Amino acid sequence: MTTLNDLMNAPAPASAWVLAQDCQETGLNPDDIRAEMLRRIREMRASIERGLESDAKSITGMVGWNAKGLWDAPDALNAPLLKRVQAYAMAVNEENARMGRIVAAPTAGSAGTIPGALIGVADHLGLPDERLVDPMILAAGIGKAISKRMFISGAAGGCQAEIGSSAAMAAAAVVELLGGTPRAAVHAASLALMNTIGLVCDPVGGYVEVPCVSRNAFFAVHAVSAAQLALAQLESFIPPDEVIGAMASVGRMMPVALRETADGGLAQTPTGLAVTARMEGKDKEGPGGMIELPLA
C-alpha cells in the first residue's frame, strides 16, 4: 500500500515515481496515462471557462452567479492570484450545480479545489496546460494514498474527507508545479489535511451548493497557502500518515447528522429548512415548524 511516507521519500520528481507505480499496477502505458491526464486538465479548464461566463442559477436557485460575479468585480485587495483561484474554484462547482460537465477530483462536491489552485496558479504565472500533467499525476498519487486509509466521501467522513483530500492533492500539485521536492509536496498535503480536520458536511437541502461552492473557493486558497508554507521548508509537526489516521478517526466519531445527511449544521438553520421544504414541494411550514423564507 502506497503511503505518504513512501511518496515523501521517493526520488524527485515525485510524480515520476507515482506514474511508475501506477503503470506497474495497471499495466498501462505511461504515455497513455499522461495523455489522459492532459485531457482531464482540459476538461477542468473548459468547466472553469463556462462557469466564469455564466450567471445562470442552479436548479435550486441558491448558486450560479458567484464565480462570474467575483471574476467581473474590481479586485479590491489588488490580489489577482487570490481572486483567480477563488473564481476558478467556484466556476467549476457552479457548473456542477447546473449539471454541467466537470471532473470529480476526487469528488463532485470538491471538484473545484484542484483546478482552482493548480490551474489558477499556472495561469497567474503564464504556464501552459502541458506543465500541469506531472503535478496532476502527483495529486492522483496523494489522493490514492489518502483513500487507502480513509473514505473520501462526505457521507463517510464529513467534508474533511472530501475537501480536505482535494486540498491536500492540490497543495502537493502546486508544490510540484513550482519545483518543490517530494518531501515538500507531501508536507504541503499534510498541512492542508491537518487544518481541515473536523469539518462537517452540511449541504443545505442535501444539494452540493451551499456551502459547497464557496467552500471550494476557500480551500483552493487553503491549498495554495499550504504549498507556500511547504516551499519555504515549513513542515507538519505530526507525520503525514499520522495526520491521515487522525482524520479517519475523527470521521468515524462524527455524528451521522454531520455527514451529508442535511440533518445538522447549516442545513438545519431556518433558511436551510425552508429551502428544503420548498424543493420538496411541501407547504410553507417546513420541518420542525420552520416557516419558509423567500429567496432572492
PDB file of C-alpha atoms in Angstrom:
ATOM      1  CA  MET A   1       0.000   0.000   0.000  1.00  0.00           C
ATOM      2  CA  THR A   2       1.410   3.372  -1.039  1.00  0.00           C
ATOM      3  CA  THR A   3       1.733   5.771   1.887  1.00  0.00           C
ATOM      4  CA  LEU A   4       2.563   9.448   2.141  1.00  0.00           C
ATOM      5  CA  ASN A   5       5.851   8.386   3.699  1.00  0.00           C
ATOM      6  CA  ASP A   6       6.633   6.396   0.539  1.00  0.00           C
ATOM      7  CA  LEU A   7       5.908   9.446  -1.576  1.00  0.00           C
ATOM      8  CA  MET A   8       7.915  11.726   0.678  1.00  0.00           C
ATOM      9  CA  ASN A   9      10.985   9.542   0.300  1.00  0.00           C
ATOM     10  CA  ALA A  10      10.589   8.923  -3.421  1.00  0.00           C
ATOM     11  CA  PRO A  11      13.228  10.245  -5.811  1.00  0.00           C
ATOM     12  CA  ALA A  12      12.398  13.567  -7.429  1.00  0.00           C
ATOM     13  CA  PRO A  13      10.164  14.294  -9.150  1.00  0.00           C
ATOM     14  CA  ALA A  14       7.556  12.549  -7.052  1.00  0.00           C
ATOM     15  CA  SER A  15       5.157  12.402  -9.999  1.00  0.00           C
ATOM     16  CA  ALA A  16       7.548  10.131 -11.910  1.00  0.00           C
ATOM     17  CA  TRP A  17       7.529   7.677  -9.001  1.00  0.00           C
ATOM     18  CA  VAL A  18       3.709   7.774  -8.844  1.00  0.00           C
ATOM     19  CA  LEU A  19       3.487   7.211 -12.603  1.00  0.00           C
ATOM     20  CA  ALA A  20       5.878   4.260 -12.478  1.00  0.00           C
ATOM     21  CA  GLN A  21       3.929   2.685  -9.615  1.00  0.00           C
ATOM     22  CA  ASP A  22       0.648   3.131 -11.454  1.00  0.00           C
ATOM     23  CA  CYS A  23       1.992   1.625 -14.668  1.00  0.00           C
ATOM     24  CA  GLN A  24       3.327  -1.351 -12.714  1.00  0.00           C
ATOM     25  CA  GLU A  25      -0.054  -1.916 -11.041  1.00  0.00           C
ATOM     26  CA  THR A  26      -2.278  -1.381 -14.079  1.00  0.00           C
ATOM     27  CA  GLY A  27      -0.077  -2.373 -16.993  1.00  0.00           C
ATOM     28  CA  LEU A  28      -0.968   0.872 -18.747  1.00  0.00           C
ATOM     29  CA  ASN A  29       1.448   2.775 -20.954  1.00  0.00           C
ATOM     30  CA  PRO A  30       2.851   5.933 -19.298  1.00  0.00           C
ATOM     31  CA  ASP A  31       2.251   7.976 -22.460  1.00  0.00           C
ATOM     32  CA  ASP A  32      -1.406   6.960 -22.428  1.00  0.00           C
ATOM     33  CA  ILE A  33      -1.759   7.960 -18.782  1.00  0.00           C
ATOM     34  CA  ARG A  34      -0.156  11.327 -19.443  1.00  0.00           C
ATOM     35  CA  ALA A  35      -2.411  11.903 -22.457  1.00  0.00           C
ATOM     36  CA  GLU A  36      -5.492  11.063 -20.413  1.00  0.00           C
ATOM     37  CA  MET A  37      -4.380  13.381 -17.627  1.00  0.00           C
ATOM     38  CA  LEU A  38      -3.928  16.236 -20.101  1.00  0.00           C
ATOM     39  CA  ARG A  39      -7.421  15.563 -21.433  1.00  0.00           C
ATOM     40  CA  ARG A  40      -8.835  15.827 -17.910  1.00  0.00           C
ATOM     41  CA  ILE A  41      -6.934  19.055 -17.281  1.00  0.00           C
ATOM     42  CA  ARG A  42      -8.511  20.495 -20.406  1.00  0.00           C
ATOM     43  CA  GLU A  43     -11.936  19.364 -19.212  1.00  0.00           C
ATOM     44  CA  MET A  44     -11.250  21.187 -15.947  1.00  0.00           C
ATOM     45  CA  ARG A  45     -10.293  24.317 -17.864  1.00  0.00           C
ATOM     46  CA  ALA A  46     -13.423  24.096 -20.009  1.00  0.00           C
ATOM     47  CA  SER A  47     -15.605  23.922 -16.894  1.00  0.00           C
ATOM     48  CA  ILE A  48     -13.799  26.957 -15.495  1.00  0.00           C
ATOM     49  CA  GLU A  49     -14.409  28.925 -18.678  1.00  0.00           C
ATOM     50  CA  ARG A  50     -18.098  28.041 -18.823  1.00  0.00           C
ATOM     51  CA  GLY A  51     -18.520  28.823 -15.142  1.00  0.00           C
ATOM     52  CA  LEU A  52     -16.918  32.247 -15.422  1.00  0.00           C
ATOM     53  CA  GLU A  53     -19.149  33.189 -18.350  1.00  0.00           C
ATOM     54  CA  SER A  54     -22.475  32.102 -16.862  1.00  0.00           C
ATOM     55  CA  ASP A  55     -24.666  33.565 -14.162  1.00  0.00           C
ATOM     56  CA  ALA A  56     -27.470  31.068 -14.740  1.00  0.00           C
ATOM     57  CA  LYS A  57     -28.932  29.828 -11.485  1.00  0.00           C
ATOM     58  CA  SER A  58     -28.777  26.235 -10.359  1.00  0.00           C
ATOM     59  CA  ILE A  59     -31.991  24.220 -10.130  1.00  0.00           C
ATOM     60  CA  THR A  60     -32.463  25.276  -6.505  1.00  0.00           C
ATOM     61  CA  GLY A  61     -31.613  28.906  -7.201  1.00  0.00           C
ATOM     62  CA  MET A  62     -29.088  29.012  -4.363  1.00  0.00           C
ATOM     63  CA  VAL A  63     -25.968  29.458  -6.525  1.00  0.00           C
ATOM     64  CA  GLY A  64     -24.920  30.141 -10.091  1.00  0.00           C
ATOM     65  CA  TRP A  65     -23.757  33.750 -10.178  1.00  0.00           C
ATOM     66  CA  ASN A  66     -20.916  33.694  -7.653  1.00  0.00           C
ATOM     67  CA  ALA A  67     -17.957  32.860  -9.902  1.00  0.00           C
ATOM     68  CA  LYS A  68     -18.887  35.315 -12.638  1.00  0.00           C
ATOM     69  CA  GLY A  69     -19.721  37.953 -10.041  1.00  0.00           C
ATOM     70  CA  LEU A  70     -16.295  37.668  -8.438  1.00  0.00           C
ATOM     71  CA  TRP A  71     -14.484  37.445 -11.780  1.00  0.00           C
ATOM     72  CA  ASP A  72     -16.184  40.595 -13.102  1.00  0.00           C
ATOM     73  CA  ALA A  73     -15.824  42.573  -9.864  1.00  0.00           C
ATOM     74  CA  PRO A  74     -12.995  45.042  -9.201  1.00  0.00           C
ATOM     75  CA  ASP A  75     -10.026  43.478  -7.419  1.00  0.00           C
ATOM     76  CA  ALA A  76     -10.493  45.335  -4.140  1.00  0.00           C
ATOM     77  CA  LEU A  77      -7.458  43.743  -2.486  1.00  0.00           C
ATOM     78  CA  ASN A  78      -5.233  44.050  -5.567  1.00  0.00           C
ATOM     79  CA  ALA A  79      -4.552  40.324  -5.163  1.00  0.00           C
ATOM     80  CA  PRO A  80      -5.040  38.808  -8.621  1.00  0.00           C
ATOM     81  CA  LEU A  81      -3.886  35.313  -7.652  1.00  0.00           C
ATOM     82  CA  LEU A  82      -6.318  35.147  -4.743  1.00  0.00           C
ATOM     83  CA  LYS A  83      -9.207  36.321  -6.898  1.00  0.00           C
ATOM     84  CA  ARG A  84      -8.323  33.955  -9.732  1.00  0.00           C
ATOM     85  CA  VAL A  85      -8.021  30.889  -7.504  1.00  0.00           C
ATOM     86  CA  GLN A  86     -11.346  31.605  -5.803  1.00  0.00           C
ATOM     87  CA  ALA A  87     -13.221  32.374  -9.017  1.00  0.00           C
ATOM     88  CA  TYR A  88     -11.865  29.314 -10.813  1.00  0.00           C
ATOM     89  CA  ALA A  89     -12.859  27.023  -7.955  1.00  0.00           C
ATOM     90  CA  MET A  90     -16.392  28.401  -7.733  1.00  0.00           C
ATOM     91  CA  ALA A  91     -16.789  28.295 -11.514  1.00  0.00           C
ATOM     92  CA  VAL A  92     -16.272  24.533 -11.505  1.00  0.00           C
ATOM     93  CA  ASN A  93     -18.636  23.883  -8.635  1.00  0.00           C
ATOM     94  CA  GLU A  94     -21.337  26.108 -10.066  1.00  0.00           C
ATOM     95  CA  GLU A  95     -21.047  24.179 -13.322  1.00  0.00           C
ATOM     96  CA  ASN A  96     -21.599  21.055 -11.251  1.00  0.00           C
ATOM     97  CA  ALA A  97     -24.655  22.642  -9.621  1.00  0.00           C
ATOM     98  CA  ARG A  98     -26.021  23.445 -13.102  1.00  0.00           C
ATOM     99  CA  MET A  99     -25.457  19.794 -14.083  1.00  0.00           C
ATOM    100  CA  GLY A 100     -22.593  20.768 -16.390  1.00  0.00           C
ATOM    101  CA  ARG A 101     -19.601  18.603 -17.215  1.00  0.00           C
ATOM    102  CA  ILE A 102     -16.869  18.611 -14.562  1.00  0.00           C
ATOM    103  CA  VAL A 103     -14.019  16.368 -13.423  1.00  0.00           C
ATOM    104  CA  ALA A 104     -14.633  14.884  -9.971  1.00  0.00           C
ATOM    105  CA  ALA A 105     -11.354  15.478  -8.164  1.00  0.00           C
ATOM    106  CA  PRO A 106     -11.711  13.418  -6.098  1.00  0.00           C
ATOM    107  CA  THR A 107     -15.487  14.038  -5.746  1.00  0.00           C
ATOM    108  CA  ALA A 108     -18.026  16.290  -7.438  1.00  0.00           C
ATOM    109  CA  GLY A 109     -18.511  18.255  -4.230  1.00  0.00           C
ATOM    110  CA  SER A 110     -14.791  19.049  -4.053  1.00  0.00           C
ATOM    111  CA  ALA A 111     -14.237  19.330  -7.808  1.00  0.00           C
ATOM    112  CA  GLY A 112     -13.246  22.996  -7.798  1.00  0.00           C
ATOM    113  CA  THR A 113     -10.342  22.860  -5.375  1.00  0.00           C
ATOM    114  CA  ILE A 114      -7.668  21.322  -7.605  1.00  0.00           C
ATOM    115  CA  PRO A 115      -8.454  23.318 -10.767  1.00  0.00           C
ATOM    116  CA  GLY A 116      -8.876  26.456  -8.680  1.00  0.00           C
ATOM    117  CA  ALA A 117      -5.489  26.079  -7.043  1.00  0.00           C
ATOM    118  CA  LEU A 118      -3.407  24.396  -9.753  1.00  0.00           C
ATOM    119  CA  ILE A 119      -4.794  25.979 -12.912  1.00  0.00           C
ATOM    120  CA  GLY A 120      -5.189  29.264 -11.060  1.00  0.00           C
ATOM    121  CA  VAL A 121      -1.503  29.339 -10.086  1.00  0.00           C
ATOM    122  CA  ALA A 122      -0.435  28.205 -13.567  1.00  0.00           C
ATOM    123  CA  ASP A 123      -2.458  30.936 -15.272  1.00  0.00           C
ATOM    124  CA  HIS A 124      -1.144  33.515 -12.815  1.00  0.00           C
ATOM    125  CA  LEU A 125       2.388  32.517 -13.829  1.00  0.00           C
ATOM    126  CA  GLY A 126       1.609  32.090 -17.537  1.00  0.00           C
ATOM    127  CA  LEU A 127       2.330  28.343 -17.625  1.00  0.00           C
ATOM    128  CA  PRO A 128       0.754  26.072 -20.286  1.00  0.00           C
ATOM    129  CA  ASP A 129      -1.530  23.144 -19.513  1.00  0.00           C
ATOM    130  CA  GLU A 130       1.193  20.691 -20.523  1.00  0.00           C
ATOM    131  CA  ARG A 131       3.139  21.760 -17.425  1.00  0.00           C
ATOM    132  CA  LEU A 132       0.239  20.607 -15.254  1.00  0.00           C
ATOM    133  CA  VAL A 133       0.341  16.943 -16.234  1.00  0.00           C
ATOM    134  CA  ASP A 134       3.056  15.881 -13.789  1.00  0.00           C
ATOM    135  CA  PRO A 135       1.558  17.849 -10.866  1.00  0.00           C
ATOM    136  CA  MET A 136      -1.819  16.240 -11.588  1.00  0.00           C
ATOM    137  CA  ILE A 137      -0.243  12.791 -11.580  1.00  0.00           C
ATOM    138  CA  LEU A 138       1.211  13.548  -8.166  1.00  0.00           C
ATOM    139  CA  ALA A 139      -2.171  14.831  -6.987  1.00  0.00           C
ATOM    140  CA  ALA A 140      -3.668  11.494  -8.020  1.00  0.00           C
ATOM    141  CA  GLY A 141      -0.978   9.685  -6.053  1.00  0.00           C
ATOM    142  CA  ILE A 142      -1.740  11.752  -2.949  1.00  0.00           C
ATOM    143  CA  GLY A 143      -5.447  11.042  -3.322  1.00  0.00           C
ATOM    144  CA  LYS A 144      -4.799   7.326  -3.693  1.00  0.00           C
ATOM    145  CA  ALA A 145      -2.622   7.248  -0.575  1.00  0.00           C
ATOM    146  CA  ILE A 146      -5.326   9.035   1.418  1.00  0.00           C
ATOM    147  CA  SER A 147      -8.105   6.784   0.108  1.00  0.00           C
ATOM    148  CA  LYS A 148      -6.247   3.689   1.298  1.00  0.00           C
ATOM    149  CA  ARG A 149      -6.543   4.899   4.898  1.00  0.00           C
ATOM    150  CA  MET A 150      -9.914   6.696   4.954  1.00  0.00           C
ATOM    151  CA  PHE A 151     -13.048   7.243   2.926  1.00  0.00           C
ATOM    152  CA  ILE A 152     -13.131  10.371   0.784  1.00  0.00           C
ATOM    153  CA  SER A 153     -16.895  10.920   0.771  1.00  0.00           C
ATOM    154  CA  GLY A 154     -18.720  13.429   2.923  1.00  0.00           C
ATOM    155  CA  ALA A 155     -21.248  10.749   3.818  1.00  0.00           C
ATOM    156  CA  ALA A 156     -18.497   8.585   5.282  1.00  0.00           C
ATOM    157  CA  GLY A 157     -16.254  11.121   6.964  1.00  0.00           C
ATOM    158  CA  GLY A 158     -17.673  14.626   6.757  1.00  0.00           C
ATOM    159  CA  CYS A 159     -16.475  17.377   4.450  1.00  0.00           C
ATOM    160  CA  GLN A 160     -12.977  16.993   5.898  1.00  0.00           C
ATOM    161  CA  ALA A 161     -12.791  13.775   3.873  1.00  0.00           C
ATOM    162  CA  GLU A 162     -13.802  15.449   0.606  1.00  0.00           C
ATOM    163  CA  ILE A 163     -12.472  18.997   0.685  1.00  0.00           C
ATOM    164  CA  GLY A 164      -9.560  18.007   2.924  1.00  0.00           C
ATOM    165  CA  SER A 165      -8.446  15.367   0.441  1.00  0.00           C
ATOM    166  CA  SER A 166      -8.850  17.699  -2.532  1.00  0.00           C
ATOM    167  CA  ALA A 167      -6.934  20.465  -0.737  1.00  0.00           C
ATOM    168  CA  ALA A 168      -4.123  18.023   0.081  1.00  0.00           C
ATOM    169  CA  MET A 169      -3.982  16.853  -3.526  1.00  0.00           C
ATOM    170  CA  ALA A 170      -3.986  20.440  -4.792  1.00  0.00           C
ATOM    171  CA  ALA A 171      -1.313  21.572  -2.334  1.00  0.00           C
ATOM    172  CA  ALA A 172       1.064  18.806  -3.389  1.00  0.00           C
ATOM    173  CA  ALA A 173       0.387  19.543  -7.054  1.00  0.00           C
ATOM    174  CA  VAL A 174       1.199  23.235  -6.651  1.00  0.00           C
ATOM    175  CA  VAL A 175       4.461  22.359  -4.897  1.00  0.00           C
ATOM    176  CA  GLU A 176       5.496  20.083  -7.758  1.00  0.00           C
ATOM    177  CA  LEU A 177       4.485  22.703 -10.333  1.00  0.00           C
ATOM    178  CA  LEU A 178       6.792  25.179  -8.611  1.00  0.00           C
ATOM    179  CA  GLY A 179       9.742  22.789  -8.451  1.00  0.00           C
ATOM    180  CA  GLY A 180       9.417  21.616  -4.868  1.00  0.00           C
ATOM    181  CA  THR A 181      10.809  18.335  -3.563  1.00  0.00           C
ATOM    182  CA  PRO A 182       8.740  15.225  -2.844  1.00  0.00           C
ATOM    183  CA  ARG A 183       9.175  15.958   0.853  1.00  0.00           C
ATOM    184  CA  ALA A 184       7.825  19.479   0.438  1.00  0.00           C
ATOM    185  CA  ALA A 185       4.885  18.213  -1.638  1.00  0.00           C
ATOM    186  CA  VAL A 186       3.871  15.636   0.956  1.00  0.00           C
ATOM    187  CA  HIS A 187       4.196  18.092   3.818  1.00  0.00           C
ATOM    188  CA  ALA A 188       2.071  20.572   1.889  1.00  0.00           C
ATOM    189  CA  ALA A 189      -0.577  17.863   1.631  1.00  0.00           C
ATOM    190  CA  SER A 190      -0.251  17.119   5.340  1.00  0.00           C
ATOM    191  CA  LEU A 191      -0.572  20.785   6.309  1.00  0.00           C
ATOM    192  CA  ALA A 192      -3.708  21.097   4.182  1.00  0.00           C
ATOM    193  CA  LEU A 193      -5.194  17.976   5.765  1.00  0.00           C
ATOM    194  CA  MET A 194      -4.384  18.738   9.379  1.00  0.00           C
ATOM    195  CA  ASN A 195      -6.027  22.144   9.146  1.00  0.00           C
ATOM    196  CA  THR A 196      -9.234  20.641   7.750  1.00  0.00           C
ATOM    197  CA  ILE A 197      -9.820  18.005  10.428  1.00  0.00           C
ATOM    198  CA  GLY A 198     -13.313  18.165  11.924  1.00  0.00           C
ATOM    199  CA  LEU A 199     -15.030  19.959   9.044  1.00  0.00           C
ATOM    200  CA  VAL A 200     -18.614  18.742   8.796  1.00  0.00           C
ATOM    201  CA  CYS A 201     -20.652  18.047   5.664  1.00  0.00           C
ATOM    202  CA  ASP A 202     -23.906  20.016   5.972  1.00  0.00           C
ATOM    203  CA  PRO A 203     -25.271  20.773   2.474  1.00  0.00           C
ATOM    204  CA  VAL A 204     -28.488  22.762   2.544  1.00  0.00           C
ATOM    205  CA  GLY A 205     -31.309  20.577   1.284  1.00  0.00           C
ATOM    206  CA  GLY A 206     -28.789  17.860   0.511  1.00  0.00           C
ATOM    207  CA  TYR A 207     -27.686  19.726  -2.614  1.00  0.00           C
ATOM    208  CA  VAL A 208     -23.995  20.231  -3.409  1.00  0.00           C
ATOM    209  CA  GLU A 209     -24.362  24.004  -3.483  1.00  0.00           C
ATOM    210  CA  VAL A 210     -24.389  25.727  -0.083  1.00  0.00           C
ATOM    211  CA  PRO A 211     -21.841  25.869   1.468  1.00  0.00           C
ATOM    212  CA  CYS A 212     -20.055  23.680  -1.097  1.00  0.00           C
ATOM    213  CA  VAL A 213     -19.442  26.275  -3.828  1.00  0.00           C
ATOM    214  CA  SER A 214     -17.826  28.875  -1.588  1.00  0.00           C
ATOM    215  CA  ARG A 215     -16.096  26.161   0.446  1.00  0.00           C
ATOM    216  CA  ASN A 216     -14.167  25.113  -2.666  1.00  0.00           C
ATOM    217  CA  ALA A 217     -13.061  28.716  -3.120  1.00  0.00           C
ATOM    218  CA  PHE A 218     -11.795  28.866   0.446  1.00  0.00           C
ATOM    219  CA  PHE A 219      -9.996  25.536   0.296  1.00  0.00           C
ATOM    220  CA  ALA A 220      -8.377  26.211  -3.057  1.00  0.00           C
ATOM    221  CA  VAL A 221      -6.730  29.176  -1.336  1.00  0.00           C
ATOM    222  CA  HIS A 222      -6.041  26.901   1.654  1.00  0.00           C
ATOM    223  CA  ALA A 223      -4.155  24.547  -0.695  1.00  0.00           C
ATOM    224  CA  VAL A 224      -2.063  27.360  -2.162  1.00  0.00           C
ATOM    225  CA  SER A 225      -1.251  28.553   1.368  1.00  0.00           C
ATOM    226  CA  ALA A 226      -0.130  25.055   2.358  1.00  0.00           C
ATOM    227  CA  ALA A 227       2.064  24.885  -0.747  1.00  0.00           C
ATOM    228  CA  GLN A 228       3.659  28.227   0.069  1.00  0.00           C
ATOM    229  CA  LEU A 229       4.463  27.118   3.614  1.00  0.00           C
ATOM    230  CA  ALA A 230       5.969  23.846   2.422  1.00  0.00           C
ATOM    231  CA  LEU A 231       8.040  25.536  -0.290  1.00  0.00           C
ATOM    232  CA  ALA A 232       9.514  27.677   2.496  1.00  0.00           C
ATOM    233  CA  GLN A 233      10.514  24.358   4.178  1.00  0.00           C
ATOM    234  CA  LEU A 234       7.851  24.506   6.872  1.00  0.00           C
ATOM    235  CA  GLU A 235       6.635  21.030   7.754  1.00  0.00           C
ATOM    236  CA  SER A 236       3.791  19.311   9.535  1.00  0.00           C
ATOM    237  CA  PHE A 237       4.821  18.536  13.113  1.00  0.00           C
ATOM    238  CA  ILE A 238       2.659  15.402  13.007  1.00  0.00           C
ATOM    239  CA  PRO A 239       3.961  12.884  10.435  1.00  0.00           C
ATOM    240  CA  PRO A 240       1.800  12.921   7.276  1.00  0.00           C
ATOM    241  CA  ASP A 241       0.461   9.375   7.568  1.00  0.00           C
ATOM    242  CA  GLU A 242      -0.494  10.024  11.191  1.00  0.00           C
ATOM    243  CA  VAL A 243      -2.466  13.052  10.023  1.00  0.00           C
ATOM    244  CA  ILE A 244      -4.481  10.807   7.710  1.00  0.00           C
ATOM    245  CA  GLY A 245      -5.080   8.437  10.600  1.00  0.00           C
ATOM    246  CA  ALA A 246      -6.288  11.280  12.806  1.00  0.00           C
ATOM    247  CA  MET A 247      -8.698  12.492  10.146  1.00  0.00           C
ATOM    248  CA  ALA A 248     -10.054   8.979   9.656  1.00  0.00           C
ATOM    249  CA  SER A 249     -10.573   8.659  13.415  1.00  0.00           C
ATOM    250  CA  VAL A 250     -12.441  11.965  13.591  1.00  0.00           C
ATOM    251  CA  GLY A 251     -14.581  10.913  10.639  1.00  0.00           C
ATOM    252  CA  ARG A 252     -15.628   7.747  12.461  1.00  0.00           C
ATOM    253  CA  MET A 253     -16.534   9.763  15.570  1.00  0.00           C
ATOM    254  CA  MET A 254     -18.529  12.355  13.621  1.00  0.00           C
ATOM    255  CA  PRO A 255     -22.306  12.125  14.164  1.00  0.00           C
ATOM    256  CA  VAL A 256     -24.320  10.949  11.166  1.00  0.00           C
ATOM    257  CA  ALA A 257     -26.201  14.260  11.257  1.00  0.00           C
ATOM    258  CA  LEU A 258     -22.967  15.981  10.209  1.00  0.00           C
ATOM    259  CA  ARG A 259     -22.128  13.605   7.362  1.00  0.00           C
ATOM    260  CA  GLU A 260     -24.009  14.770   4.263  1.00  0.00           C
ATOM    261  CA  THR A 261     -27.446  13.905   5.606  1.00  0.00           C
ATOM    262  CA  ALA A 262     -28.625  17.543   5.821  1.00  0.00           C
ATOM    263  CA  ASP A 263     -29.673  16.791   9.407  1.00  0.00           C
ATOM    264  CA  GLY A 264     -27.254  19.230  11.052  1.00  0.00           C
ATOM    265  CA  GLY A 265     -25.223  22.391  10.642  1.00  0.00           C
ATOM    266  CA  LEU A 266     -26.253  24.940   8.009  1.00  0.00           C
ATOM    267  CA  ALA A 267     -28.844  22.555   6.614  1.00  0.00           C
ATOM    268  CA  GLN A 268     -30.854  22.840   9.836  1.00  0.00           C
ATOM    269  CA  THR A 269     -30.956  26.627  10.037  1.00  0.00           C
ATOM    270  CA  PRO A 270     -34.368  28.255   9.468  1.00  0.00           C
ATOM    271  CA  THR A 271     -33.390  29.236   5.942  1.00  0.00           C
ATOM    272  CA  GLY A 272     -31.874  25.819   5.259  1.00  0.00           C
ATOM    273  CA  LEU A 273     -35.062  24.103   6.359  1.00  0.00           C
ATOM    274  CA  ALA A 274     -37.203  26.492   4.304  1.00  0.00           C
ATOM    275  CA  VAL A 275     -35.171  25.749   1.190  1.00  0.00           C
ATOM    276  CA  THR A 276     -35.528  22.024   1.812  1.00  0.00           C
ATOM    277  CA  ALA A 277     -39.300  22.339   2.214  1.00  0.00           C
ATOM    278  CA  ARG A 278     -39.596  24.405  -0.957  1.00  0.00           C
ATOM    279  CA  MET A 279     -37.530  21.963  -3.007  1.00  0.00           C
ATOM    280  CA  GLU A 280     -39.562  19.034  -1.705  1.00  0.00           C
ATOM    281  CA  GLY A 281     -42.792  20.790  -2.655  1.00  0.00           C
ATOM    282  CA  LYS A 282     -44.087  20.987   0.896  1.00  0.00           C
ATOM    283  CA  ASP A 283     -46.324  23.729   2.291  1.00  0.00           C
ATOM    284  CA  LYS A 284     -44.983  26.844   3.826  1.00  0.00           C
ATOM    285  CA  GLU A 285     -44.442  25.231   7.180  1.00  0.00           C
ATOM    286  CA  GLY A 286     -41.325  23.121   6.882  1.00  0.00           C
ATOM    287  CA  PRO A 287     -39.694  20.532   9.144  1.00  0.00           C
ATOM    288  CA  GLY A 288     -39.560  21.489  12.791  1.00  0.00           C
ATOM    289  CA  GLY A 289     -42.271  24.107  12.372  1.00  0.00           C
ATOM    290  CA  MET A 290     -39.949  26.467  10.496  1.00  0.00           C
ATOM    291  CA  ILE A 291     -41.651  28.879   8.111  1.00  0.00           C
ATOM    292  CA  GLU A 292     -40.470  29.041   4.525  1.00  0.00           C
ATOM    293  CA  LEU A 293     -38.454  32.156   3.778  1.00  0.00           C
ATOM    294  CA  PRO A 294     -38.408  33.937   0.410  1.00  0.00           C
ATOM    295  CA  LEU A 295     -35.227  33.537  -1.636  1.00  0.00           C
ATOM    296  CA  ALA A 296     -33.572  36.361  -3.508  1.00  0.00           C
TER     297      ALA A 296
END
